[in-house]
Amino acid sequence: MRKIYFRADASATIGYGHFIRTLALADMLKDDFDCTFFTCHPTSYQVSEMEKVCPFIPLQEEAHYDEFLSHLQGDEIVVLDNYFFTTDYQRAIKQKGCRLVCIDDMHDKHYVADVVINHGQTNSALFDVEPYTRLCLGSDWALLRRPFLEAVKRESISSDRIEKVAVCFGGSDIHDITGYFVNQVLRFCTVNSITAVVGDAYTSHSSCVQDSRLVYRSRLTAQEMADLFCDSDLVICSASSVCMEALACGAGVAAGWYVNNQKEFYMNLKESDSIIPLGNLLDKHSSTILDSGSKLPIKPKIVNGMAFILQNYRNIFNEL
């Protein structure tokens, strides 16, 4: 069975997006390939998630570039996901004889990879690649965990009114964007419930009022997140993987951006009328929220189901 080595990290600084979406890809391919995950200093959460999918090998952060290369024999497919993997590092992997797949957000470097995946971008002209590089762009290549792909089959909520709201900005949320939008919803919207999904390191900086409609939740599994989004009329989040997850679940989504790698995805979602646009989330004056009489537009789900996306990835990796 052909080997695939997945290489991605997570931390409070860089977030968990790279790790989660790369592990989602491993989960899609684990039945057809011999998958191994490589990551630096994994947390207990990462370990528990990797153990559900495939074997893993921890790397030492101070030497992870060379350490990972030392594991390569040349007969593997390598999947890289992070901004610090340069063109030269890609070449070093290719020189080992490996096939290479890069997951991209920023198209900010030249790629010598055999395949580049960017599920938030559809404009191939933006990518600087080799003539042989295959581009896998757009939501047909959505890197989503299994519960979200399965959620595509569910019937969407029928109400167009905003009664149940989920707020999810993840991680430590040092700018307390969560607190801002929780307060906005409580002050200006007539809703039945608000669920704020937060990380363990989250501390609310806002003077958030006590309200029986509000509950904070953390350490949710992918299935619990999918269930929450499927049960929500509106999800307020950043233009990130969480946004794609909410759209897959058929929820109405209000999204904005606060780091550069989210801005382009946000603009694409805004232009396609897939979200209620909130702009730069750090500019609180530009971030608008719906009033109590607002209704959600009825929109089709923009993500295809699990069988379609699984077949796409199995085909492209079998070709490698």
XYZ file of C-alpha atoms in Angstrom:
320
model
C 0.000 0.000 0.000
C 1.446 3.379 -1.036
C 2.608 5.568 1.869
C 1.414 9.124 2.500
C 3.265 11.283 5.038
C 1.224 14.247 6.292
C 3.128 17.199 7.777
C 1.292 19.961 9.675
C 1.512 21.711 13.053
C -0.802 23.424 15.515
C -0.330 25.826 18.418
C -1.965 28.733 20.177
C 0.109 31.037 17.939
C -0.598 29.565 14.494
C -3.967 28.043 15.369
C -5.253 24.561 14.616
C -6.538 25.074 11.066
C -3.550 23.530 9.252
C -3.565 20.501 11.518
C -7.328 19.895 11.395
C -7.718 20.141 7.630
C -4.639 18.007 6.925
C -5.866 15.365 9.355
C -9.252 15.544 7.604
C -7.481 14.679 4.355
C -5.689 11.769 6.054
C -9.047 10.509 7.266
C -10.390 10.586 3.690
C -7.447 8.542 2.400
C -6.635 6.173 5.278
C -8.567 3.214 3.818
C -6.661 3.322 0.525
C -3.168 4.376 1.647
C -0.693 3.754 4.474
C -0.970 7.124 6.241
C 1.370 8.599 8.879
C 1.081 12.061 10.448
C 4.115 14.132 11.488
C 3.747 17.119 13.814
C 5.787 19.115 16.344
C 5.073 18.888 20.097
C 1.500 17.530 19.777
C -0.943 18.421 22.543
C -3.154 15.816 24.192
C -5.987 16.999 21.937
C -3.883 16.463 18.809
C -2.812 13.034 19.995
C -6.401 11.959 20.617
C -7.470 13.220 17.170
C -4.554 11.571 15.347
C -5.136 8.259 17.123
C -8.625 8.159 15.570
C -7.149 8.409 12.065
C -3.624 7.060 11.649
C -0.219 6.528 13.329
C 1.793 9.647 14.089
C 5.407 10.637 14.736
C 6.220 13.694 16.896
C 9.004 15.992 15.706
C 11.361 18.250 17.654
C 10.519 21.846 16.796
C 14.120 23.067 16.705
C 15.110 20.452 14.096
C 11.842 19.524 12.408
C 12.897 20.385 8.833
C 15.857 17.970 8.729
C 14.188 15.431 11.006
C 11.238 15.056 8.668
C 13.502 14.759 5.617
C 15.400 11.942 7.375
C 12.227 9.845 7.424
C 11.782 9.996 3.649
C 12.878 7.016 1.569
C 11.638 8.361 -1.764
C 8.617 6.128 -2.267
C 6.183 8.305 -0.272
C 3.618 10.912 -1.193
C 4.240 13.927 1.078
C 1.527 16.419 2.059
C 2.757 19.777 3.445
C 0.547 22.385 5.092
C 2.036 25.589 6.495
C 3.424 28.932 5.337
C 7.002 28.229 6.388
C 7.576 25.405 3.887
C 9.589 27.267 1.252
C 10.158 26.446 -2.409
C 13.638 25.176 -1.501
C 12.157 22.815 1.085
C 9.705 21.551 -1.529
C 12.665 20.861 -3.819
C 14.478 18.980 -1.059
C 11.479 16.645 -0.738
C 11.185 16.199 -4.501
C 14.916 15.437 -4.724
C 14.340 12.524 -2.362
C 12.136 11.049 -5.090
C 8.811 11.716 -3.336
C 5.612 12.972 -4.878
C 4.554 16.229 -3.230
C 1.183 17.786 -2.399
C 0.973 21.292 -0.871
C -2.103 22.722 0.858
C -2.126 26.463 0.220
C -3.873 29.569 1.568
C -1.780 32.448 0.300
C -0.285 31.453 -3.119
C 2.697 33.532 -1.972
C 5.522 31.348 -3.298
C 6.541 29.258 -6.292
C 5.340 25.675 -6.066
C 7.267 22.719 -7.465
C 4.677 20.344 -5.967
C 2.827 17.806 -8.098
C -0.490 18.988 -6.633
C -1.569 22.226 -4.906
C -4.860 22.297 -2.979
C -6.704 25.507 -2.098
C -10.381 24.991 -1.293
C -11.030 28.718 -0.847
C -9.759 29.949 -4.210
C -10.831 29.269 -7.793
C -8.568 31.584 -9.838
C -5.724 29.456 -11.192
C -3.958 32.536 -12.603
C -2.920 33.529 -9.071
C -0.654 30.500 -8.631
C 3.037 30.346 -9.572
C 3.575 26.659 -10.352
C 5.472 24.251 -12.582
C 3.886 23.141 -15.895
C 3.211 19.697 -14.416
C 1.514 20.967 -11.228
C -2.154 20.035 -10.838
C -4.300 22.687 -9.135
C -7.216 21.468 -6.997
C -9.197 24.635 -6.331
C -12.583 25.507 -4.867
C -15.203 23.764 -2.761
C -15.070 20.553 -4.820
C -11.859 19.970 -2.846
C -13.199 21.021 0.565
C -10.883 19.789 3.325
C -13.578 18.999 5.863
C -13.825 16.446 8.603
C -16.185 13.526 8.086
C -19.135 14.797 10.199
C -19.296 17.980 8.109
C -19.159 16.100 4.823
C -21.904 13.812 6.087
C -23.935 16.846 7.182
C -24.299 17.921 3.548
C -26.885 15.139 3.148
C -29.059 16.468 5.965
C -32.121 18.532 5.292
C -31.496 22.221 5.929
C -33.459 24.038 8.621
C -36.686 25.354 7.166
C -37.031 28.590 9.132
C -35.604 31.750 7.595
C -35.751 33.629 10.883
C -32.769 33.987 13.185
C -33.659 32.244 16.427
C -30.590 30.069 17.170
C -27.130 31.611 16.814
C -23.679 30.047 17.136
C -20.574 32.224 17.567
C -17.228 30.568 16.869
C -13.841 32.270 16.651
C -11.842 29.430 18.207
C -8.516 29.279 19.962
C -7.581 31.883 22.527
C -9.407 34.673 20.616
C -7.077 37.293 22.079
C -9.101 40.136 20.541
C -12.302 38.785 22.125
C -14.215 38.934 18.872
C -16.480 36.333 20.477
C -17.456 38.725 23.277
C -18.131 41.546 20.832
C -20.578 39.564 18.720
C -22.238 37.868 21.687
C -23.000 41.328 23.036
C -24.184 42.516 19.636
C -26.622 39.625 19.309
C -27.923 40.016 22.861
C -28.437 43.762 22.453
C -29.880 44.005 18.981
C -31.391 40.650 18.007
C -34.418 38.763 19.242
C -33.078 35.214 19.499
C -33.915 32.138 21.529
C -30.367 30.890 22.110
C -26.707 31.773 21.571
C -23.937 29.182 21.764
C -20.389 30.577 21.925
C -17.746 27.978 21.058
C -14.411 28.914 22.655
C -10.982 27.423 23.262
C -9.514 26.497 26.630
C -7.362 29.641 26.647
C -10.282 31.987 25.991
C -10.960 34.753 28.509
C -13.810 37.124 27.849
C -12.587 40.729 27.914
C -16.076 42.147 27.454
C -18.514 42.989 30.206
C -20.817 40.317 28.843
C -24.185 40.370 30.531
C -25.554 37.277 32.186
C -28.307 35.962 29.987
C -30.217 32.700 30.162
C -30.065 32.391 26.373
C -26.242 32.300 26.323
C -24.060 29.224 26.851
C -20.298 28.834 26.366
C -18.964 25.497 25.112
C -15.426 24.233 24.557
C -13.629 21.039 23.520
C -16.404 20.102 21.123
C -15.820 17.101 18.901
C -16.259 17.449 15.147
C -19.592 15.651 15.443
C -20.774 18.009 18.184
C -19.742 21.009 16.068
C -21.577 19.636 13.045
C -24.692 19.009 15.136
C -24.538 22.549 16.524
C -24.153 24.148 13.085
C -26.945 22.031 11.615
C -29.219 23.207 14.428
C -28.270 26.896 14.067
C -30.037 29.487 11.942
C -26.917 31.681 11.902
C -23.226 31.000 12.529
C -20.978 34.026 13.166
C -17.326 33.188 12.463
C -14.170 34.142 10.588
C -13.565 33.287 6.932
C -11.680 30.119 7.784
C -12.231 26.365 7.819
C -14.973 26.920 10.396
C -16.839 28.997 7.828
C -16.626 26.179 5.282
C -17.849 23.753 7.942
C -20.875 25.922 8.740
C -21.736 26.326 5.055
C -21.522 22.555 4.584
C -24.075 22.182 7.376
C -26.504 24.490 5.583
C -26.461 27.246 8.206
C -26.703 30.916 7.355
C -23.248 32.403 7.905
C -22.108 35.899 8.885
C -18.334 36.045 8.446
C -15.432 38.458 8.404
C -11.652 38.361 8.499
C -8.957 39.438 10.950
C -5.728 37.895 9.605
C -4.393 38.233 6.068
C -4.790 34.602 5.062
C -8.565 34.918 5.633
C -9.121 38.046 3.553
C -9.062 36.492 0.088
C -11.397 33.655 1.060
C -13.682 36.237 2.635
C -13.781 38.303 -0.554
C -14.619 35.223 -2.636
C -17.465 34.302 -0.270
C -18.740 37.876 -0.297
C -18.656 38.144 -4.088
C -20.503 34.832 -4.476
C -23.147 36.040 -1.994
C -22.499 32.990 0.199
C -22.269 34.899 3.493
C -23.526 37.965 5.317
C -20.300 40.041 5.089
C -18.854 41.512 8.283
C -15.630 43.014 6.883
C -12.522 43.406 9.044
C -13.478 41.962 12.416
C -10.883 44.080 14.223
C -12.608 47.207 12.940
C -15.693 46.998 15.113
C -17.338 49.882 13.272
C -17.366 47.968 9.988
C -18.655 44.744 11.532
C -22.414 44.953 11.269
C -24.883 42.578 12.860
C -28.443 41.788 11.923
C -31.381 43.465 13.558
C -34.172 41.601 15.272
C -36.380 41.515 12.188
C -33.749 40.136 9.828
C -34.422 37.067 7.757
C -31.885 34.758 6.223
C -31.721 34.364 2.470
C -32.374 30.787 1.355
C -29.220 29.537 -0.329
C -28.120 26.134 -1.586
C -25.240 24.429 0.171
C -22.002 25.300 -1.598
C -20.159 22.118 -0.567
C -20.719 18.787 -2.278
C -21.260 15.625 -0.243
C -18.724 13.189 1.155
C -18.873 10.637 -1.673
C -18.091 13.292 -4.294
C -15.132 14.823 -2.421
C -13.749 11.460 -1.314
C -13.726 10.263 -4.917
C -11.968 13.451 -6.050
C -9.160 12.924 -3.552
C -8.858 9.196 -4.104
C -8.547 9.783 -7.842
C -5.872 12.467 -7.565
C -3.764 10.528 -5.051
C -4.073 7.284 -7.009
C -2.791 9.166 -10.051
C 0.255 10.195 -8.008
